[in-house]
XYZ file of N, CA, C and O in Angstrom:
636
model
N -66.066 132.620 17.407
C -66.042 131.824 18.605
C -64.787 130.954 18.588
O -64.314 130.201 17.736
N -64.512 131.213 19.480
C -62.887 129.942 19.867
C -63.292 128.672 19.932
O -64.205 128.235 20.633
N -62.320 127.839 18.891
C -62.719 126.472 19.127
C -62.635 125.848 20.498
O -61.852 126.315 21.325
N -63.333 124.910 20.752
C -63.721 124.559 22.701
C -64.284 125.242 22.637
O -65.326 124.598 22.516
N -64.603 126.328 22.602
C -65.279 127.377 23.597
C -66.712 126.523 24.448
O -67.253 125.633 23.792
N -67.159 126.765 25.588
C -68.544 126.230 25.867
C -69.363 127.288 25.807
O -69.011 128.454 25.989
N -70.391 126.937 25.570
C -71.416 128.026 25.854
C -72.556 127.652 26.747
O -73.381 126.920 26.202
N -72.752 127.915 27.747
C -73.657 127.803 28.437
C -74.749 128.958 28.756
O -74.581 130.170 28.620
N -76.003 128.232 29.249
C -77.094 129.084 29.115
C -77.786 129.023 30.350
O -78.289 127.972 30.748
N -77.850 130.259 31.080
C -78.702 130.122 32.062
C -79.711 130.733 32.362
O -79.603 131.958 32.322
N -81.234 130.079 32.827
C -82.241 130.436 32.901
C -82.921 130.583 34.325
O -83.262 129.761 35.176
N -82.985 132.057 34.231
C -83.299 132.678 35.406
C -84.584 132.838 35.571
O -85.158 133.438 34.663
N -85.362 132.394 36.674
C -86.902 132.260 36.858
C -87.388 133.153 38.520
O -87.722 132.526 39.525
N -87.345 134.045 38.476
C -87.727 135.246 39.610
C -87.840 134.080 40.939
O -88.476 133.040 40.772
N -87.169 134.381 42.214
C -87.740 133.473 43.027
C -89.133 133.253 43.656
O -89.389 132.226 44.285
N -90.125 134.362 43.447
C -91.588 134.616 43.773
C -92.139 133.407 42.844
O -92.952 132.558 43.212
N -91.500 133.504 41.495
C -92.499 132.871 40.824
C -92.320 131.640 41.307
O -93.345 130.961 41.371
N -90.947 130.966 41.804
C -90.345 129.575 42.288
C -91.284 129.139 43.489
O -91.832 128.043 43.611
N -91.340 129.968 44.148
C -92.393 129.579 45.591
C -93.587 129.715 45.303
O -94.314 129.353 46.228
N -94.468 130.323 43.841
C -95.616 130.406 43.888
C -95.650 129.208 42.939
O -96.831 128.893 42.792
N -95.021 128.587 42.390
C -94.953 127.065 41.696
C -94.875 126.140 42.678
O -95.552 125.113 42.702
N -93.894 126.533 43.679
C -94.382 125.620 44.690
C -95.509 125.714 45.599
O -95.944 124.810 46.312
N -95.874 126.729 45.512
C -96.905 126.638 46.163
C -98.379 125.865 45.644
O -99.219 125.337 46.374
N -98.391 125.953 44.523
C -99.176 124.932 43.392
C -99.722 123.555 43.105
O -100.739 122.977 42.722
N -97.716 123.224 43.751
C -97.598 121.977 43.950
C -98.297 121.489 45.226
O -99.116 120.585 45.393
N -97.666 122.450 46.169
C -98.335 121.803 47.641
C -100.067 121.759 47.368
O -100.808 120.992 47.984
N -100.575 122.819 46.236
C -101.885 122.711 46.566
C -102.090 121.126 46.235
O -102.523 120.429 47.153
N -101.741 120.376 44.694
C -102.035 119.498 44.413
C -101.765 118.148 44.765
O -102.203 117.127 44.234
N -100.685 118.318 46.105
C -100.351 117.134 47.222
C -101.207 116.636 48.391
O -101.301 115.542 48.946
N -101.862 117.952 48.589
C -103.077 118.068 49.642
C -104.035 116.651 49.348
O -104.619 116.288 48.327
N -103.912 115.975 50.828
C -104.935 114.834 50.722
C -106.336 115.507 50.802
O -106.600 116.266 51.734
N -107.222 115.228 49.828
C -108.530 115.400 49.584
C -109.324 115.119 50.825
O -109.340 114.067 51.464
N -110.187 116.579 51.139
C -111.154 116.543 52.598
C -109.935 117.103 53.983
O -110.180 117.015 55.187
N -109.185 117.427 53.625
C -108.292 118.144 54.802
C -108.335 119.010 54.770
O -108.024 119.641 53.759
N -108.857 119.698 56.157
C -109.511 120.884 56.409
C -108.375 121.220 57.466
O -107.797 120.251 57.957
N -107.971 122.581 57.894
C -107.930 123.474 58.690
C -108.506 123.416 59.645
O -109.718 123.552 59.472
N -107.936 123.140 61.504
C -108.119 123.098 62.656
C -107.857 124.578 62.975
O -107.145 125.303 62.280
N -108.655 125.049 64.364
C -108.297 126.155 64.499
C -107.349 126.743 64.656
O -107.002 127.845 64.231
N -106.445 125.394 65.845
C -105.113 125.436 66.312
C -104.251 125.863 64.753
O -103.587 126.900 64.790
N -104.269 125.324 63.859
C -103.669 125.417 62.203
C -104.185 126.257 61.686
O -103.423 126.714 60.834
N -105.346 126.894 61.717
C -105.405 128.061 61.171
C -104.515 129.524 62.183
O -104.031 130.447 61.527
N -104.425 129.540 63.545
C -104.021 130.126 64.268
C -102.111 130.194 64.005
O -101.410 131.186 64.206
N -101.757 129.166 63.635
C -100.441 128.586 63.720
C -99.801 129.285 62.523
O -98.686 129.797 62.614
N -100.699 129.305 61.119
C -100.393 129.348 59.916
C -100.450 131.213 59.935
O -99.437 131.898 59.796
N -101.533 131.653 60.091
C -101.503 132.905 60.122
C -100.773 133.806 61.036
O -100.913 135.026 60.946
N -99.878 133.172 62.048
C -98.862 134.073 62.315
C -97.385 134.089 61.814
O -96.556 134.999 61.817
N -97.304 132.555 61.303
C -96.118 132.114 60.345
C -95.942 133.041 59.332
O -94.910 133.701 59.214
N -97.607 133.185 58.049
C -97.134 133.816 57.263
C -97.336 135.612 57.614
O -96.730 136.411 56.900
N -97.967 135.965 58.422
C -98.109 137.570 58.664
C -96.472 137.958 58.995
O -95.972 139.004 58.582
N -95.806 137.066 59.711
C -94.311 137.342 59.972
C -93.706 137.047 58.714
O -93.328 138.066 58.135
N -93.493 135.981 58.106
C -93.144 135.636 56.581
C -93.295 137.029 55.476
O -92.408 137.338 54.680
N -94.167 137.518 55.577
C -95.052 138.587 54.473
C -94.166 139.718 55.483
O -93.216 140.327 54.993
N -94.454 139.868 56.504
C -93.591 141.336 57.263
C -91.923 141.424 57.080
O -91.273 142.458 56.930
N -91.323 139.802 57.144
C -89.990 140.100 56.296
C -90.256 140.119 55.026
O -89.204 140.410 54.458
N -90.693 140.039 54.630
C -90.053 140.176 52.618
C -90.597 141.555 53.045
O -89.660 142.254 52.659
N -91.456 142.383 53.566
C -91.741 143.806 53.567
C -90.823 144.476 53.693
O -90.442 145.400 52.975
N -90.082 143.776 55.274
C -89.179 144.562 55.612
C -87.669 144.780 54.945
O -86.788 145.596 55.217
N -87.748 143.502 53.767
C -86.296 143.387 53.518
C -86.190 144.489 52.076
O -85.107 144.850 51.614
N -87.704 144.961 51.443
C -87.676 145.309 50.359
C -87.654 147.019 50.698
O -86.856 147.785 50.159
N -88.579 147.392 51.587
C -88.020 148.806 52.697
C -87.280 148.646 52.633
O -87.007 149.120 51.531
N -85.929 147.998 53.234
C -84.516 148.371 53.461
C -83.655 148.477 52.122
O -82.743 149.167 51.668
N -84.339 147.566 51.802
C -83.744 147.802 50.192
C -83.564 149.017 49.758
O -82.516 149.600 49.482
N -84.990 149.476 49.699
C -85.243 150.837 48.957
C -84.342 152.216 49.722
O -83.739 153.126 49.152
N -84.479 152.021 50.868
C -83.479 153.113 51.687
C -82.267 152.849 51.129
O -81.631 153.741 50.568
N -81.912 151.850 51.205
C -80.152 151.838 50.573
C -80.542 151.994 49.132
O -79.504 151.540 48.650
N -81.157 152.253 48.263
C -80.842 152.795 47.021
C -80.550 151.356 46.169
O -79.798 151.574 45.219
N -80.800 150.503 46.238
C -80.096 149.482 45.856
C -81.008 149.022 45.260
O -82.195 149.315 45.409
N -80.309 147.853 44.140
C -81.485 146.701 43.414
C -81.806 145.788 44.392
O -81.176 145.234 45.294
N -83.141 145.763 43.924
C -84.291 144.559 44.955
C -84.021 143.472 44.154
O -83.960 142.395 44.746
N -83.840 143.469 42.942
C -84.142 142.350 41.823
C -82.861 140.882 42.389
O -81.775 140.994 42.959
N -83.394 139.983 42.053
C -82.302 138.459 42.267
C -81.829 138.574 41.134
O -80.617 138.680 40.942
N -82.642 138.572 40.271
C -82.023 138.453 38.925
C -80.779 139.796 38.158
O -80.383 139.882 36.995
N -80.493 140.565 39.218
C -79.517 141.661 39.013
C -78.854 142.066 39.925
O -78.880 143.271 40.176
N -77.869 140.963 40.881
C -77.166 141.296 41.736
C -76.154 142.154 41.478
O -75.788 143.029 42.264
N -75.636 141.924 40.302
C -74.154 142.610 39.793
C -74.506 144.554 39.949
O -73.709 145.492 39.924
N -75.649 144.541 40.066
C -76.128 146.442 39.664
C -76.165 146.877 41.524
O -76.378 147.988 42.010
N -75.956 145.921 42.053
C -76.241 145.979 43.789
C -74.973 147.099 43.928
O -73.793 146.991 43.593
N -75.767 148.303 44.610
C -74.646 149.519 44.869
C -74.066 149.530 46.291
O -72.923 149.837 46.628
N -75.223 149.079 47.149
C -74.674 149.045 48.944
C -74.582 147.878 49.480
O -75.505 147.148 49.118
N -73.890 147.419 50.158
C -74.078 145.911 50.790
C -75.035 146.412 52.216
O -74.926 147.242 53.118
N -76.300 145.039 51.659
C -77.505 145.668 52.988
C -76.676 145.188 53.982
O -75.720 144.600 53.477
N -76.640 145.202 55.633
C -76.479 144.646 56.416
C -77.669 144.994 57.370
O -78.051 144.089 58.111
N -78.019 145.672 57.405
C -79.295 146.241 58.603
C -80.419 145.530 58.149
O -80.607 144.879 57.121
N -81.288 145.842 59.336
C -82.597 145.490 59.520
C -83.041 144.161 59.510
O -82.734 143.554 60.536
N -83.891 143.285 58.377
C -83.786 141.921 58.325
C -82.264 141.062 57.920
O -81.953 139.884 58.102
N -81.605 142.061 57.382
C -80.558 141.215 57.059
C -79.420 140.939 57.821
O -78.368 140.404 57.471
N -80.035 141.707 59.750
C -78.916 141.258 60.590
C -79.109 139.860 60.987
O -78.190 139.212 61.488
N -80.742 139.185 60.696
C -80.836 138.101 61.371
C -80.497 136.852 60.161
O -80.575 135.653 60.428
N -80.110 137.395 58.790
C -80.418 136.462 57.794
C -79.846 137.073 56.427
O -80.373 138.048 55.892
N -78.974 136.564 56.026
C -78.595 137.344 54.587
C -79.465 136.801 53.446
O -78.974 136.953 52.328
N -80.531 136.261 53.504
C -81.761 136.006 52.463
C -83.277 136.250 52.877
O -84.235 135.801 52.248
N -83.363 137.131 54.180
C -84.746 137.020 54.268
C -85.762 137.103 53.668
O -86.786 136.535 54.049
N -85.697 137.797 52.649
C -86.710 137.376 51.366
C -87.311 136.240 50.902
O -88.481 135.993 50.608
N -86.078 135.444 50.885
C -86.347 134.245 50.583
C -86.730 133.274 52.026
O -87.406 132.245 52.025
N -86.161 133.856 53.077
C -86.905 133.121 54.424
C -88.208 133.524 54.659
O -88.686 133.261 55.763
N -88.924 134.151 53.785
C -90.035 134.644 54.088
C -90.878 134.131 52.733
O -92.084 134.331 52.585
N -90.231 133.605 52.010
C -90.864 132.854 50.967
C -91.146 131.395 50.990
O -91.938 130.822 50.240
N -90.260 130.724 52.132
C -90.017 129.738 52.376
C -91.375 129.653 53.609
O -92.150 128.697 53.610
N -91.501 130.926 54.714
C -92.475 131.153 55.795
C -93.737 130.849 54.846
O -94.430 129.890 55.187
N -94.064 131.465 53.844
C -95.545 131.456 53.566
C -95.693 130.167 52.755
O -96.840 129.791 52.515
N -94.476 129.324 52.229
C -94.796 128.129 52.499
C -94.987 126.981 53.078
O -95.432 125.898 52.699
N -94.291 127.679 54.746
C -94.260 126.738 55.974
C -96.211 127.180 55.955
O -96.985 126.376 55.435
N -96.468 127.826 56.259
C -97.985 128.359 56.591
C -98.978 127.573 55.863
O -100.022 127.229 56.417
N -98.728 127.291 54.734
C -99.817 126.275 54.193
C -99.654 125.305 54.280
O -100.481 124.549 53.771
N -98.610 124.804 54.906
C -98.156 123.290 54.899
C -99.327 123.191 56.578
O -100.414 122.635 56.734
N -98.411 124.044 57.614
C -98.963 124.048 58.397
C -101.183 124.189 58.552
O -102.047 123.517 59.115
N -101.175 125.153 57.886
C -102.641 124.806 57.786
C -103.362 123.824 57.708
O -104.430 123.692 58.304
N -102.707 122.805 56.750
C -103.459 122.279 56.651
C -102.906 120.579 56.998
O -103.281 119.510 56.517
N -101.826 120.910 58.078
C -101.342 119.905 58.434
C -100.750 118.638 57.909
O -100.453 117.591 58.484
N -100.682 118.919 56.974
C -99.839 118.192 55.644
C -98.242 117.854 55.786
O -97.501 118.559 55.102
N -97.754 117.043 56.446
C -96.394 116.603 55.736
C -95.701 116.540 54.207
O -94.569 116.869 53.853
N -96.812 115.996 53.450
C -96.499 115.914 52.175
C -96.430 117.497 51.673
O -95.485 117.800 50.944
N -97.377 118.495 52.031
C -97.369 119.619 51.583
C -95.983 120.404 51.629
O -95.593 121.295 50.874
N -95.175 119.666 53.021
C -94.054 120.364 53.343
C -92.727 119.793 52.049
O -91.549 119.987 52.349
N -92.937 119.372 51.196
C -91.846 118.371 49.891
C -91.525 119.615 49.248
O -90.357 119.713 48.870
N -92.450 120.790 48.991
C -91.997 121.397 47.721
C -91.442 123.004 48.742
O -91.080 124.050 48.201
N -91.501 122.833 49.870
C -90.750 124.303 50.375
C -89.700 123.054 51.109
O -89.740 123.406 52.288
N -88.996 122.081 51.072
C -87.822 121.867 50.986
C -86.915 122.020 49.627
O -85.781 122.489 49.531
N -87.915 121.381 48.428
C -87.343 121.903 47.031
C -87.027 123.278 46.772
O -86.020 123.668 46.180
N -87.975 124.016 47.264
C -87.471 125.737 47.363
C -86.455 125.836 48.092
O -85.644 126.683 47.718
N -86.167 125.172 49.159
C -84.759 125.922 49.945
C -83.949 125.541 49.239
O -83.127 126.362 48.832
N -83.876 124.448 48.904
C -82.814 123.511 48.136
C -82.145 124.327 46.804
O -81.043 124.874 46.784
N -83.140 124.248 45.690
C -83.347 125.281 44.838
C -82.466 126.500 45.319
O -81.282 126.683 45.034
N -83.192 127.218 46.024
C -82.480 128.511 46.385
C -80.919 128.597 46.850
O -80.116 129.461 46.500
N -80.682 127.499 47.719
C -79.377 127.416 48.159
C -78.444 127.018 47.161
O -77.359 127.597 47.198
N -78.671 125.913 46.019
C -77.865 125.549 44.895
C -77.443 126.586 43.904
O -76.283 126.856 43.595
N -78.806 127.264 43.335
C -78.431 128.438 42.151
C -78.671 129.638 42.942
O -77.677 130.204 43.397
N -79.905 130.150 43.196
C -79.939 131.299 43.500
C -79.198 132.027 44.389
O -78.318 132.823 44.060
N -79.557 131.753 45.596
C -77.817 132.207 46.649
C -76.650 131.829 45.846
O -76.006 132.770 45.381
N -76.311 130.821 45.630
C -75.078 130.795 45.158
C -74.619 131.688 44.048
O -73.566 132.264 44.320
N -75.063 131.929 43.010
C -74.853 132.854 42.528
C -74.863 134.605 42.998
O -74.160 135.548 42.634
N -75.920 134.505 43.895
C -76.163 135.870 44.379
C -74.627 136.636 45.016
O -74.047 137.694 44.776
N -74.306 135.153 46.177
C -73.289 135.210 46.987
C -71.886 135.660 46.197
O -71.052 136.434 46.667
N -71.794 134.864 44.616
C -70.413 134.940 44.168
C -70.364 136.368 43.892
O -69.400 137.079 44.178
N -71.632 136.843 43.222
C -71.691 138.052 42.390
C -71.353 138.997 43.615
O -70.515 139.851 43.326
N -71.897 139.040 45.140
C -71.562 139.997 46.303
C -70.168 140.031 46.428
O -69.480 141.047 46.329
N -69.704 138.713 46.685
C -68.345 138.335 47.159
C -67.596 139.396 46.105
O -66.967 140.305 46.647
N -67.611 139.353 44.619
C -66.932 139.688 43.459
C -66.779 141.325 43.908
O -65.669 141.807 44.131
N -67.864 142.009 43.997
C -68.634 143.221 44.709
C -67.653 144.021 45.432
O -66.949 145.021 45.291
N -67.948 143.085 46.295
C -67.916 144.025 48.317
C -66.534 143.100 49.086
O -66.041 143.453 50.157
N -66.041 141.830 48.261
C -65.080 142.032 49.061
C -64.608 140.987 50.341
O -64.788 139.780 50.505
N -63.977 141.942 51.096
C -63.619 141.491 52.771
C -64.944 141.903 53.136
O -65.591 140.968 53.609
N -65.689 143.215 53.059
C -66.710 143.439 53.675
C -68.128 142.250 53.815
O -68.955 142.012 54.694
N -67.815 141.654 52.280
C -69.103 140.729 52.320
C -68.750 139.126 52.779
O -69.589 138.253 52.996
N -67.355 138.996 52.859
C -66.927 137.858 53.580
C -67.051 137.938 55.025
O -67.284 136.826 55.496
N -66.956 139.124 56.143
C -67.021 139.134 57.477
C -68.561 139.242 57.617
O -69.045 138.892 58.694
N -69.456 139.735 56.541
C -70.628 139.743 57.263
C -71.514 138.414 56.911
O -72.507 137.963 57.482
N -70.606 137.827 55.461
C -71.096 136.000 55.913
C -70.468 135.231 56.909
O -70.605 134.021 57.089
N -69.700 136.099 57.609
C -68.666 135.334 58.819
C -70.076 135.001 60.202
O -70.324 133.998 60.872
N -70.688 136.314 60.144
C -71.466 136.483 61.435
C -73.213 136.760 61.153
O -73.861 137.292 62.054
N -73.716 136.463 60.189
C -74.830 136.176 59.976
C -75.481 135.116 58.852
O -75.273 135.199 57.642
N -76.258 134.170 59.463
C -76.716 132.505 58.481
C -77.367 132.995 57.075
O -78.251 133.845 56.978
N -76.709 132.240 55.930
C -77.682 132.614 55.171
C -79.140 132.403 55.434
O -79.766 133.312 54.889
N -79.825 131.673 55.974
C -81.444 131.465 56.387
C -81.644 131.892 57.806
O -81.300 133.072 57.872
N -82.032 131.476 58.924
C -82.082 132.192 60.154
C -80.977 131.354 61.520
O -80.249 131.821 62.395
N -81.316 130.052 61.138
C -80.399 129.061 61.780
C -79.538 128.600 60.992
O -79.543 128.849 59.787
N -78.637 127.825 61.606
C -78.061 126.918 61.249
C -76.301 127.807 60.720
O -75.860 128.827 61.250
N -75.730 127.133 59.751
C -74.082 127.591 59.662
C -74.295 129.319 59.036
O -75.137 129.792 58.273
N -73.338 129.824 59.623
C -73.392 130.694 58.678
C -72.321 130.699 57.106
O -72.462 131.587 56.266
């Protein structure tokens, strides 16, 4: 090892498992005796049936392009997706991880419930995209710079 050298270590934690930790959390924020209105049960179950239909749809498209599904193995990524969910969103996976935690927040009408799917976006936008993004960029190029030109990483907001 070269003297200086740093060594750093990074620990990669699947993003499913990240939103199902948060999801954990939201259970244990829940004010005690808050129940589900119909209007909130109605509200929540189309949030996450759409939430659950993108990560479906983004992992189908996946599989047609031949490509790794995995976060944790961007560098093995053979096609740059652009179709299907990923014209409206270059993470829908993760916007759909973020959906089925809007859905329980919403159920059960909880503000506080909503703390730990801002920590997930947050989370996601600091390491996980960011890394995902450098490893594409490294990849694909001009190609993966014009298609972060014209589609958000999440659904709104900058691209």
């Amino acid at each position: 090892m070269k003297t200086g050298a740093v060594i750093t270590m990074h620990i990669h934690i699947p993003p499913p498992l990240i939103a199902a930790a948060a999801g954990l959390i939201q259970k244990a924020l829940m004010s005690k005796g808050r129940s589900p209105s119909s209007a909130s049960k109605a509200g929540a179950a189309a949030v996450a049936v759409s939430s659950v239909g993108m990560i479906g749809a983004s992992a189908v498209t996946f599989y047609r392009h031949r490509t790794t599904i995995s976060p944790l193995s961007v560098h093995r990524a053979t096609t740059l997706v652009t179709g299907g969910p990923f014209r409206i969103s270059r993470n829908p996976m993760y916007v759909g991880l973020a959906g089925v935690l809007t859905a329980y927040a919403l159920l059960y009408r909880s503000p506080r419930a909503a703390l730990p799917l801002v920590g997930f976006v947050v989370l996601m936008n600091r390491s996980q995209i960011a890394a995902e993004e450098a490893a594409l960029q490294q990849k694909f190029g001009a190609e993966f710079t014009e298609y972060c030109g014209t589609v958000p990483r999440w659904i709104f907001g900058r691209q």
